[in-house]
Amino acid sequence: MSERRPFVGGNWKMNSTLKGASELIRGVADALAGEIAPIDVAVFPPCVYLLAVKSILRDRQSPIMLGAQDVYPEAEGAFTGEVSVDMLRDCGVQVILAGHSERRHVIGEDDELINRKVKAILEGGLRCVLCVGETLEQREDGRTHEVNEIQLRSGLAGIAEGLVDNLVIAYEPVWAIGTGQTATPDDAEEAHEKIREVLKDMYDGVSDRLRIIYGGSVKPGNAAGLFGQRSIDGGLIGGASLKIADFVPIVRASMQSVRSASE
Ligand code: PEP
């Protein structure tokens, strides 16, 4: 655990219903009410449920941030099916994911589009979680750090140091996402340290402040081990963020890492 404020996000992906999403956010917000001061917590519901989730968070004056899973980098116009940064901000969104492996590998987004999204999000004044990570094949070829570096340098190309205070990096090895296989705390720590070296090279003045979080089958049982590592500043949680009984203890494990570090 470092002195950086941890960030824990729940990526709901394309799951739930309006009723289910409302029950989930009510349960999470109520369970954590008054507890989450030492860390940042965000949820990333499907786009169509953003307003409903926002309204529940606002009614409870919850500090949980509202996140969006995706955005289109243009401001407005003939882009059927897409939404802009301004539209998301209008719905109360504070943070947006970019470069998630499912968008890279299932939807087919390339580094150039991801870079445009990161730019649009940061220039629009919102926070951005840029996800990077290697596939199993790349890992077996010994290319983990090279792939992370390529995705970082291309995702952040042309983005000035003055904008990156609102940036969080999520290291999400593709082979660990939704598979039940998790990187060991030591493996994740090593990847995070290498990512920080690249960030230092790119943004020397601020790199120490940037948060690097881990994603990939984080569960209540492995969260404390991961969040206890010096270079792991929280997590991006997929499957386990859909269950109150799993997400809440994961958030608490992150809060506990702050307390342990200050003892
Ligand atoms: C994710 O979707 O970012 C993720 C890490 O998923 P999971 O926790 O299910 O592996």
PDB file of C-alpha atoms and ligand atoms in Angstrom:
ATOM      1  CA  MET A   1       0.000   0.000   0.000  1.00  0.00           C
ATOM      2  CA  SER A   2       1.348   3.378  -0.993  1.00  0.00           C
ATOM      3  CA  GLU A   3       0.474   6.904   0.127  1.00  0.00           C
ATOM      4  CA  ARG A   4      -1.703   7.273  -3.002  1.00  0.00           C
ATOM      5  CA  ARG A   5      -5.456   7.293  -2.357  1.00  0.00           C
ATOM      6  CA  PRO A   6      -6.776   3.898  -3.517  1.00  0.00           C
ATOM      7  CA  PHE A   7      -9.409   3.616  -6.236  1.00  0.00           C
ATOM      8  CA  VAL A   8     -11.832   0.688  -6.447  1.00  0.00           C
ATOM      9  CA  GLY A   9     -14.206   0.479  -9.404  1.00  0.00           C
ATOM     10  CA  GLY A  10     -17.036  -1.946 -10.126  1.00  0.00           C
ATOM     11  CA  ASN A  11     -17.419  -2.627 -13.845  1.00  0.00           C
ATOM     12  CA  TRP A  12     -20.900  -4.071 -14.281  1.00  0.00           C
ATOM     13  CA  LYS A  13     -20.293  -4.674 -18.020  1.00  0.00           C
ATOM     14  CA  MET A  14     -23.459  -5.612 -19.991  1.00  0.00           C
ATOM     15  CA  ASN A  15     -25.295  -7.117 -17.039  1.00  0.00           C
ATOM     16  CA  SER A  16     -28.420  -6.609 -14.955  1.00  0.00           C
ATOM     17  CA  THR A  17     -31.795  -4.950 -15.471  1.00  0.00           C
ATOM     18  CA  LEU A  18     -33.096  -1.572 -14.355  1.00  0.00           C
ATOM     19  CA  LYS A  19     -34.509  -3.220 -11.225  1.00  0.00           C
ATOM     20  CA  GLY A  20     -31.363  -5.264 -10.617  1.00  0.00           C
ATOM     21  CA  ALA A  21     -29.041  -2.293 -11.149  1.00  0.00           C
ATOM     22  CA  SER A  22     -31.129  -0.160  -8.770  1.00  0.00           C
ATOM     23  CA  GLU A  23     -31.088  -2.866  -6.093  1.00  0.00           C
ATOM     24  CA  LEU A  24     -27.358  -3.366  -6.517  1.00  0.00           C
ATOM     25  CA  ILE A  25     -26.423   0.298  -6.105  1.00  0.00           C
ATOM     26  CA  ARG A  26     -28.829   0.734  -3.181  1.00  0.00           C
ATOM     27  CA  GLY A  27     -27.294  -2.271  -1.444  1.00  0.00           C
ATOM     28  CA  VAL A  28     -23.705  -1.157  -2.063  1.00  0.00           C
ATOM     29  CA  ALA A  29     -24.324   2.496  -1.107  1.00  0.00           C
ATOM     30  CA  ASP A  30     -26.219   1.556   2.065  1.00  0.00           C
ATOM     31  CA  ALA A  31     -23.654  -1.030   3.156  1.00  0.00           C
ATOM     32  CA  LEU A  32     -20.781   1.442   2.714  1.00  0.00           C
ATOM     33  CA  ALA A  33     -22.559   4.571   3.991  1.00  0.00           C
ATOM     34  CA  GLY A  34     -20.187   6.625   6.113  1.00  0.00           C
ATOM     35  CA  GLU A  35     -17.291   4.228   5.543  1.00  0.00           C
ATOM     36  CA  ILE A  36     -15.464   5.110   2.336  1.00  0.00           C
ATOM     37  CA  ALA A  37     -13.676   8.345   3.176  1.00  0.00           C
ATOM     38  CA  PRO A  38     -10.090   7.041   2.774  1.00  0.00           C
ATOM     39  CA  ILE A  39     -10.550   5.722  -0.779  1.00  0.00           C
ATOM     40  CA  ASP A  40     -12.312   6.491  -4.080  1.00  0.00           C
ATOM     41  CA  VAL A  41     -15.083   4.068  -5.080  1.00  0.00           C
ATOM     42  CA  ALA A  42     -16.829   4.111  -8.467  1.00  0.00           C
ATOM     43  CA  VAL A  43     -19.412   1.989 -10.245  1.00  0.00           C
ATOM     44  CA  PHE A  44     -19.663   1.607 -14.012  1.00  0.00           C
ATOM     45  CA  PRO A  45     -23.231   0.568 -14.863  1.00  0.00           C
ATOM     46  CA  PRO A  46     -24.486   0.009 -18.418  1.00  0.00           C
ATOM     47  CA  CYS A  47     -25.076   3.383 -20.064  1.00  0.00           C
ATOM     48  CA  VAL A  48     -28.880   3.091 -20.048  1.00  0.00           C
ATOM     49  CA  TYR A  49     -28.930   2.773 -16.252  1.00  0.00           C
ATOM     50  CA  LEU A  50     -26.658   5.733 -15.493  1.00  0.00           C
ATOM     51  CA  LEU A  51     -29.420   8.182 -14.606  1.00  0.00           C
ATOM     52  CA  ALA A  52     -31.227   5.708 -12.353  1.00  0.00           C
ATOM     53  CA  VAL A  53     -28.004   4.861 -10.524  1.00  0.00           C
ATOM     54  CA  LYS A  54     -27.100   8.560 -10.224  1.00  0.00           C
ATOM     55  CA  SER A  55     -30.473   9.374  -8.728  1.00  0.00           C
ATOM     56  CA  ILE A  56     -30.072   6.666  -6.056  1.00  0.00           C
ATOM     57  CA  LEU A  57     -26.542   7.868  -5.217  1.00  0.00           C
ATOM     58  CA  ARG A  58     -27.701  11.482  -5.054  1.00  0.00           C
ATOM     59  CA  ASP A  59     -30.668  10.640  -2.756  1.00  0.00           C
ATOM     60  CA  ARG A  60     -28.238   8.990  -0.362  1.00  0.00           C
ATOM     61  CA  GLN A  61     -25.571  11.694  -0.703  1.00  0.00           C
ATOM     62  CA  SER A  62     -23.221   8.817  -1.397  1.00  0.00           C
ATOM     63  CA  PRO A  63     -19.588   9.591  -2.271  1.00  0.00           C
ATOM     64  CA  ILE A  64     -19.561   6.647  -4.707  1.00  0.00           C
ATOM     65  CA  MET A  65     -18.600   8.033  -8.116  1.00  0.00           C
ATOM     66  CA  LEU A  66     -20.631   7.354 -11.225  1.00  0.00           C
ATOM     67  CA  GLY A  67     -18.641   5.851 -14.079  1.00  0.00           C
ATOM     68  CA  ALA A  68     -19.313   5.076 -17.732  1.00  0.00           C
ATOM     69  CA  GLN A  69     -17.925   2.021 -19.508  1.00  0.00           C
ATOM     70  CA  ASP A  70     -17.282   3.773 -22.814  1.00  0.00           C
ATOM     71  CA  VAL A  71     -17.513   7.033 -24.733  1.00  0.00           C
ATOM     72  CA  TYR A  72     -17.057   8.293 -28.288  1.00  0.00           C
ATOM     73  CA  PRO A  73     -14.300  10.901 -28.716  1.00  0.00           C
ATOM     74  CA  GLU A  74     -16.238  13.369 -30.921  1.00  0.00           C
ATOM     75  CA  ALA A  75     -18.302  16.158 -29.363  1.00  0.00           C
ATOM     76  CA  GLU A  76     -21.513  15.664 -31.371  1.00  0.00           C
ATOM     77  CA  GLY A  77     -22.856  14.776 -34.784  1.00  0.00           C
ATOM     78  CA  ALA A  78     -23.589  11.825 -37.058  1.00  0.00           C
ATOM     79  CA  PHE A  79     -22.230   8.991 -34.888  1.00  0.00           C
ATOM     80  CA  THR A  80     -25.218   6.698 -34.562  1.00  0.00           C
ATOM     81  CA  GLY A  81     -25.359   4.795 -31.306  1.00  0.00           C
ATOM     82  CA  GLU A  82     -22.570   6.716 -29.609  1.00  0.00           C
ATOM     83  CA  VAL A  83     -22.490   9.143 -26.673  1.00  0.00           C
ATOM     84  CA  SER A  84     -20.061  11.991 -25.990  1.00  0.00           C
ATOM     85  CA  VAL A  85     -18.139  13.118 -22.911  1.00  0.00           C
ATOM     86  CA  ASP A  86     -20.502  16.088 -22.510  1.00  0.00           C
ATOM     87  CA  MET A  87     -23.562  13.825 -22.638  1.00  0.00           C
ATOM     88  CA  LEU A  88     -22.106  11.563 -19.981  1.00  0.00           C
ATOM     89  CA  ARG A  89     -21.163  14.534 -17.799  1.00  0.00           C
ATOM     90  CA  ASP A  90     -24.757  15.741 -18.190  1.00  0.00           C
ATOM     91  CA  CYS A  91     -25.904  12.416 -16.686  1.00  0.00           C
ATOM     92  CA  GLY A  92     -23.624  12.878 -13.676  1.00  0.00           C
ATOM     93  CA  VAL A  93     -20.737  10.734 -14.900  1.00  0.00           C
ATOM     94  CA  GLN A  94     -17.397  11.550 -13.232  1.00  0.00           C
ATOM     95  CA  VAL A  95     -15.115   8.833 -14.582  1.00  0.00           C
ATOM     96  CA  ILE A  96     -14.928   6.828 -17.831  1.00  0.00           C
ATOM     97  CA  LEU A  97     -13.132   3.608 -18.793  1.00  0.00           C
ATOM     98  CA  ALA A  98     -10.961   3.471 -21.913  1.00  0.00           C
ATOM     99  CA  GLY A  99      -9.101   0.571 -23.477  1.00  0.00           C
ATOM    100  CA  HIS A 100     -10.869  -2.188 -21.553  1.00  0.00           C
ATOM    101  CA  SER A 101      -9.716  -5.532 -22.934  1.00  0.00           C
ATOM    102  CA  GLU A 102     -13.240  -6.452 -24.012  1.00  0.00           C
ATOM    103  CA  ARG A 103     -13.371  -3.298 -26.120  1.00  0.00           C
ATOM    104  CA  ARG A 104      -9.897  -4.004 -27.511  1.00  0.00           C
ATOM    105  CA  HIS A 105     -10.340  -7.721 -28.188  1.00  0.00           C
ATOM    106  CA  VAL A 106     -14.103  -8.298 -28.567  1.00  0.00           C
ATOM    107  CA  ILE A 107     -15.246  -4.994 -30.125  1.00  0.00           C
ATOM    108  CA  GLY A 108     -11.958  -4.437 -31.978  1.00  0.00           C
ATOM    109  CA  GLU A 109     -10.883  -0.969 -30.792  1.00  0.00           C
ATOM    110  CA  ASP A 110      -7.357  -0.028 -31.785  1.00  0.00           C
ATOM    111  CA  ASP A 111      -4.738   2.041 -29.959  1.00  0.00           C
ATOM    112  CA  GLU A 112      -5.494   5.134 -32.040  1.00  0.00           C
ATOM    113  CA  LEU A 113      -9.206   5.169 -31.138  1.00  0.00           C
ATOM    114  CA  ILE A 114      -8.393   4.477 -27.490  1.00  0.00           C
ATOM    115  CA  ASN A 115      -5.959   7.415 -27.502  1.00  0.00           C
ATOM    116  CA  ARG A 116      -8.666   9.709 -28.922  1.00  0.00           C
ATOM    117  CA  LYS A 117     -11.037   8.565 -26.177  1.00  0.00           C
ATOM    118  CA  VAL A 118      -8.485   9.159 -23.398  1.00  0.00           C
ATOM    119  CA  LYS A 119      -7.815  12.640 -24.804  1.00  0.00           C
ATOM    120  CA  ALA A 120     -11.512  13.503 -25.052  1.00  0.00           C
ATOM    121  CA  ILE A 121     -12.166  12.330 -21.488  1.00  0.00           C
ATOM    122  CA  LEU A 122      -9.228  14.183 -19.904  1.00  0.00           C
ATOM    123  CA  GLU A 123      -9.655  17.327 -22.004  1.00  0.00           C
ATOM    124  CA  GLY A 124     -13.340  17.225 -21.005  1.00  0.00           C
ATOM    125  CA  GLY A 125     -12.286  17.420 -17.359  1.00  0.00           C
ATOM    126  CA  LEU A 126     -13.456  13.938 -16.338  1.00  0.00           C
ATOM    127  CA  ARG A 127     -11.385  11.163 -14.815  1.00  0.00           C
ATOM    128  CA  CYS A 128     -10.211   8.373 -17.068  1.00  0.00           C
ATOM    129  CA  VAL A 129      -9.300   4.792 -16.197  1.00  0.00           C
ATOM    130  CA  LEU A 130      -7.025   3.550 -19.008  1.00  0.00           C
ATOM    131  CA  CYS A 131      -6.842  -0.252 -19.034  1.00  0.00           C
ATOM    132  CA  VAL A 132      -3.773  -2.087 -20.312  1.00  0.00           C
ATOM    133  CA  GLY A 133      -2.742  -5.723 -20.173  1.00  0.00           C
ATOM    134  CA  GLU A 134      -1.324  -8.661 -22.046  1.00  0.00           C
ATOM    135  CA  THR A 135      -3.052 -11.733 -23.481  1.00  0.00           C
ATOM    136  CA  LEU A 136      -2.061 -15.235 -22.366  1.00  0.00           C
ATOM    137  CA  GLU A 137      -0.115 -15.757 -25.582  1.00  0.00           C
ATOM    138  CA  GLN A 138       1.811 -12.507 -25.083  1.00  0.00           C
ATOM    139  CA  ARG A 139       2.550 -13.479 -21.483  1.00  0.00           C
ATOM    140  CA  GLU A 140       3.809 -16.918 -22.524  1.00  0.00           C
ATOM    141  CA  ASP A 141       6.034 -15.224 -25.116  1.00  0.00           C
ATOM    142  CA  GLY A 142       7.540 -13.114 -22.313  1.00  0.00           C
ATOM    143  CA  ARG A 143       6.066  -9.893 -23.754  1.00  0.00           C
ATOM    144  CA  THR A 144       4.017  -8.685 -20.756  1.00  0.00           C
ATOM    145  CA  HIS A 145       6.012  -5.532 -20.050  1.00  0.00           C
ATOM    146  CA  GLU A 146       6.505  -4.704 -23.724  1.00  0.00           C
ATOM    147  CA  VAL A 147       2.744  -4.954 -24.406  1.00  0.00           C
ATOM    148  CA  ASN A 148       1.893  -2.816 -21.381  1.00  0.00           C
ATOM    149  CA  GLU A 149       4.431  -0.207 -22.478  1.00  0.00           C
ATOM    150  CA  ILE A 150       3.077  -0.095 -26.038  1.00  0.00           C
ATOM    151  CA  GLN A 151      -0.505   0.288 -24.785  1.00  0.00           C
ATOM    152  CA  LEU A 152       0.509   2.996 -22.319  1.00  0.00           C
ATOM    153  CA  ARG A 153       2.582   5.027 -24.778  1.00  0.00           C
ATOM    154  CA  SER A 154      -0.028   4.806 -27.525  1.00  0.00           C
ATOM    155  CA  GLY A 155      -2.997   5.353 -25.195  1.00  0.00           C
ATOM    156  CA  LEU A 156      -1.359   8.457 -23.749  1.00  0.00           C
ATOM    157  CA  ALA A 157       0.278   9.808 -26.922  1.00  0.00           C
ATOM    158  CA  GLY A 158       0.051  13.597 -27.091  1.00  0.00           C
ATOM    159  CA  ILE A 159      -1.475  13.904 -23.612  1.00  0.00           C
ATOM    160  CA  ALA A 160       0.253  16.628 -21.638  1.00  0.00           C
ATOM    161  CA  GLU A 161       1.437  16.239 -18.055  1.00  0.00           C
ATOM    162  CA  GLY A 162      -1.063  18.875 -16.945  1.00  0.00           C
ATOM    163  CA  LEU A 163      -3.941  16.525 -17.811  1.00  0.00           C
ATOM    164  CA  VAL A 164      -2.846  13.307 -16.168  1.00  0.00           C
ATOM    165  CA  ASP A 165      -3.825  14.110 -12.593  1.00  0.00           C
ATOM    166  CA  ASN A 166      -7.247  12.752 -13.565  1.00  0.00           C
ATOM    167  CA  LEU A 167      -5.781   9.545 -14.954  1.00  0.00           C
ATOM    168  CA  VAL A 168      -5.859   6.110 -13.331  1.00  0.00           C
ATOM    169  CA  ILE A 169      -4.139   3.146 -14.998  1.00  0.00           C
ATOM    170  CA  ALA A 170      -5.711  -0.295 -14.636  1.00  0.00           C
ATOM    171  CA  TYR A 171      -3.373  -3.230 -15.206  1.00  0.00           C
ATOM    172  CA  GLU A 172      -5.687  -5.997 -16.333  1.00  0.00           C
ATOM    173  CA  PRO A 173      -3.997  -9.117 -17.704  1.00  0.00           C
ATOM    174  CA  VAL A 174      -6.474 -10.382 -20.296  1.00  0.00           C
ATOM    175  CA  TRP A 175      -6.049 -14.015 -19.204  1.00  0.00           C
ATOM    176  CA  ALA A 176      -7.225 -13.079 -15.700  1.00  0.00           C
ATOM    177  CA  ILE A 177     -10.400 -11.217 -16.680  1.00  0.00           C
ATOM    178  CA  GLY A 178     -13.528 -13.199 -15.912  1.00  0.00           C
ATOM    179  CA  THR A 179     -11.555 -16.456 -15.837  1.00  0.00           C
ATOM    180  CA  GLY A 180     -11.155 -16.992 -12.110  1.00  0.00           C
ATOM    181  CA  GLN A 181      -7.363 -16.936 -12.635  1.00  0.00           C
ATOM    182  CA  THR A 182      -5.707 -14.057 -10.790  1.00  0.00           C
ATOM    183  CA  ALA A 183      -2.171 -12.755 -11.119  1.00  0.00           C
ATOM    184  CA  THR A 184      -0.260 -13.502  -7.921  1.00  0.00           C
ATOM    185  CA  PRO A 185       0.308 -10.402  -5.774  1.00  0.00           C
ATOM    186  CA  ASP A 186       4.027 -10.624  -6.669  1.00  0.00           C
ATOM    187  CA  ASP A 187       3.390 -10.884 -10.432  1.00  0.00           C
ATOM    188  CA  ALA A 188       0.921  -8.013 -10.315  1.00  0.00           C
ATOM    189  CA  GLU A 189       3.344  -5.949  -8.224  1.00  0.00           C
ATOM    190  CA  GLU A 190       6.132  -6.510 -10.754  1.00  0.00           C
ATOM    191  CA  ALA A 191       3.876  -5.451 -13.643  1.00  0.00           C
ATOM    192  CA  HIS A 192       2.779  -2.343 -11.718  1.00  0.00           C
ATOM    193  CA  GLU A 193       6.380  -1.367 -11.011  1.00  0.00           C
ATOM    194  CA  LYS A 194       7.248  -1.640 -14.708  1.00  0.00           C
ATOM    195  CA  ILE A 195       4.186   0.424 -15.616  1.00  0.00           C
ATOM    196  CA  ARG A 196       5.280   3.091 -13.144  1.00  0.00           C
ATOM    197  CA  GLU A 197       8.747   3.169 -14.756  1.00  0.00           C
ATOM    198  CA  VAL A 198       7.100   3.928 -18.111  1.00  0.00           C
ATOM    199  CA  LEU A 199       4.908   6.605 -16.516  1.00  0.00           C
ATOM    200  CA  LYS A 200       7.979   8.109 -14.889  1.00  0.00           C
ATOM    201  CA  ASP A 201       9.683   8.305 -18.239  1.00  0.00           C
ATOM    202  CA  MET A 202       6.608   9.969 -19.761  1.00  0.00           C
ATOM    203  CA  TYR A 203       5.486  12.200 -16.872  1.00  0.00           C
ATOM    204  CA  ASP A 204       8.416  12.605 -14.524  1.00  0.00           C
ATOM    205  CA  GLY A 205       6.849  15.422 -12.518  1.00  0.00           C
ATOM    206  CA  VAL A 206       3.634  13.647 -11.559  1.00  0.00           C
ATOM    207  CA  SER A 207       4.150   9.927 -12.109  1.00  0.00           C
ATOM    208  CA  ASP A 208       4.475   9.152  -8.395  1.00  0.00           C
ATOM    209  CA  ARG A 209       0.967  10.489  -7.821  1.00  0.00           C
ATOM    210  CA  LEU A 210      -0.711   8.406 -10.542  1.00  0.00           C
ATOM    211  CA  ARG A 211      -2.697   5.442  -9.340  1.00  0.00           C
ATOM    212  CA  ILE A 212      -2.183   2.018 -10.886  1.00  0.00           C
ATOM    213  CA  ILE A 213      -4.940  -0.437  -9.991  1.00  0.00           C
ATOM    214  CA  TYR A 214      -5.193  -4.177 -10.675  1.00  0.00           C
ATOM    215  CA  GLY A 215      -8.065  -5.974 -12.423  1.00  0.00           C
ATOM    216  CA  GLY A 216      -8.620  -9.635 -13.160  1.00  0.00           C
ATOM    217  CA  SER A 217     -10.773 -11.973 -11.056  1.00  0.00           C
ATOM    218  CA  VAL A 218     -10.408  -9.960  -7.846  1.00  0.00           C
ATOM    219  CA  LYS A 219     -12.587 -11.599  -5.187  1.00  0.00           C
ATOM    220  CA  PRO A 220     -13.124 -11.077  -1.447  1.00  0.00           C
ATOM    221  CA  GLY A 221     -10.641 -13.903  -0.799  1.00  0.00           C
ATOM    222  CA  ASN A 222      -7.707 -12.460  -2.779  1.00  0.00           C
ATOM    223  CA  ALA A 223      -8.329  -8.702  -2.499  1.00  0.00           C
ATOM    224  CA  ALA A 224      -6.358  -8.107   0.708  1.00  0.00           C
ATOM    225  CA  GLY A 225      -3.244  -9.841  -0.676  1.00  0.00           C
ATOM    226  CA  LEU A 226      -3.325  -7.748  -3.845  1.00  0.00           C
ATOM    227  CA  PHE A 227      -4.211  -4.423  -2.211  1.00  0.00           C
ATOM    228  CA  GLY A 228      -1.506  -4.949   0.410  1.00  0.00           C
ATOM    229  CA  GLN A 229       1.209  -4.620  -2.265  1.00  0.00           C
ATOM    230  CA  ARG A 230       3.116  -1.348  -2.284  1.00  0.00           C
ATOM    231  CA  SER A 231       2.491  -0.605  -5.974  1.00  0.00           C
ATOM    232  CA  ILE A 232      -1.158  -1.701  -6.196  1.00  0.00           C
ATOM    233  CA  ASP A 233      -3.437   1.266  -5.579  1.00  0.00           C
ATOM    234  CA  GLY A 234      -6.805  -0.506  -5.674  1.00  0.00           C
ATOM    235  CA  GLY A 235      -8.726  -2.564  -8.192  1.00  0.00           C
ATOM    236  CA  LEU A 236     -11.090  -2.721 -11.132  1.00  0.00           C
ATOM    237  CA  ILE A 237     -13.628  -5.397 -10.334  1.00  0.00           C
ATOM    238  CA  GLY A 238     -15.844  -7.103 -12.916  1.00  0.00           C
ATOM    239  CA  GLY A 239     -17.871 -10.187 -11.947  1.00  0.00           C
ATOM    240  CA  ALA A 240     -17.533  -9.658  -8.207  1.00  0.00           C
ATOM    241  CA  SER A 241     -18.928  -6.112  -8.474  1.00  0.00           C
ATOM    242  CA  LEU A 242     -22.340  -7.550  -9.396  1.00  0.00           C
ATOM    243  CA  LYS A 243     -22.871  -9.020  -5.941  1.00  0.00           C
ATOM    244  CA  ILE A 244     -23.215  -6.780  -2.901  1.00  0.00           C
ATOM    245  CA  ALA A 245     -21.821  -9.581  -0.738  1.00  0.00           C
ATOM    246  CA  ASP A 246     -18.641  -9.686  -2.848  1.00  0.00           C
ATOM    247  CA  PHE A 247     -18.086  -6.039  -3.818  1.00  0.00           C
ATOM    248  CA  VAL A 248     -18.516  -4.591  -0.321  1.00  0.00           C
ATOM    249  CA  PRO A 249     -15.804  -6.778   1.292  1.00  0.00           C
ATOM    250  CA  ILE A 250     -13.467  -5.977  -1.624  1.00  0.00           C
ATOM    251  CA  VAL A 251     -13.969  -2.241  -1.006  1.00  0.00           C
ATOM    252  CA  ARG A 252     -13.416  -2.864   2.694  1.00  0.00           C
ATOM    253  CA  ALA A 253     -10.172  -4.729   1.936  1.00  0.00           C
ATOM    254  CA  SER A 254      -8.935  -1.602   0.175  1.00  0.00           C
ATOM    255  CA  MET A 255      -9.943   0.598   3.113  1.00  0.00           C
ATOM    256  CA  GLN A 256      -8.172  -1.817   5.451  1.00  0.00           C
ATOM    257  CA  SER A 257      -4.986  -1.488   3.346  1.00  0.00           C
ATOM    258  CA  VAL A 258      -5.041   2.264   4.064  1.00  0.00           C
ATOM    259  CA  ARG A 259      -5.457   1.666   7.795  1.00  0.00           C
ATOM    260  CA  SER A 260      -2.690  -0.977   7.890  1.00  0.00           C
ATOM    261  CA  ALA A 261      -0.311   1.358   6.049  1.00  0.00           C
ATOM    262  CA  SER A 262      -0.821   4.133   8.593  1.00  0.00           C
ATOM    263  CA  GLU A 263      -0.335   1.886  11.668  1.00  0.00           C
TER     264      GLU A 263
HETATM  265  C1  PEP B   1     -12.982  -6.261 -15.620  1.00  0.00           C
HETATM  266  O1  PEP B   1     -13.969  -6.403 -16.297  1.00  0.00           O
HETATM  267  O2  PEP B   1     -12.349  -5.205 -15.663  1.00  0.00           O
HETATM  268  C2  PEP B   1     -12.567  -7.353 -14.736  1.00  0.00           C
HETATM  269  C3  PEP B   1     -11.449  -7.227 -14.065  1.00  0.00           C
HETATM  270  O3  PEP B   1     -13.392  -8.458 -14.666  1.00  0.00           O
HETATM  271  P1  PEP B   1     -13.315  -9.670 -13.606  1.00  0.00           P
HETATM  272  O4  PEP B   1     -13.148  -9.069 -12.245  1.00  0.00           O
HETATM  273  O5  PEP B   1     -14.615 -10.398 -13.762  1.00  0.00           O
HETATM  274  O6  PEP B   1     -12.142 -10.510 -13.976  1.00  0.00           O
END
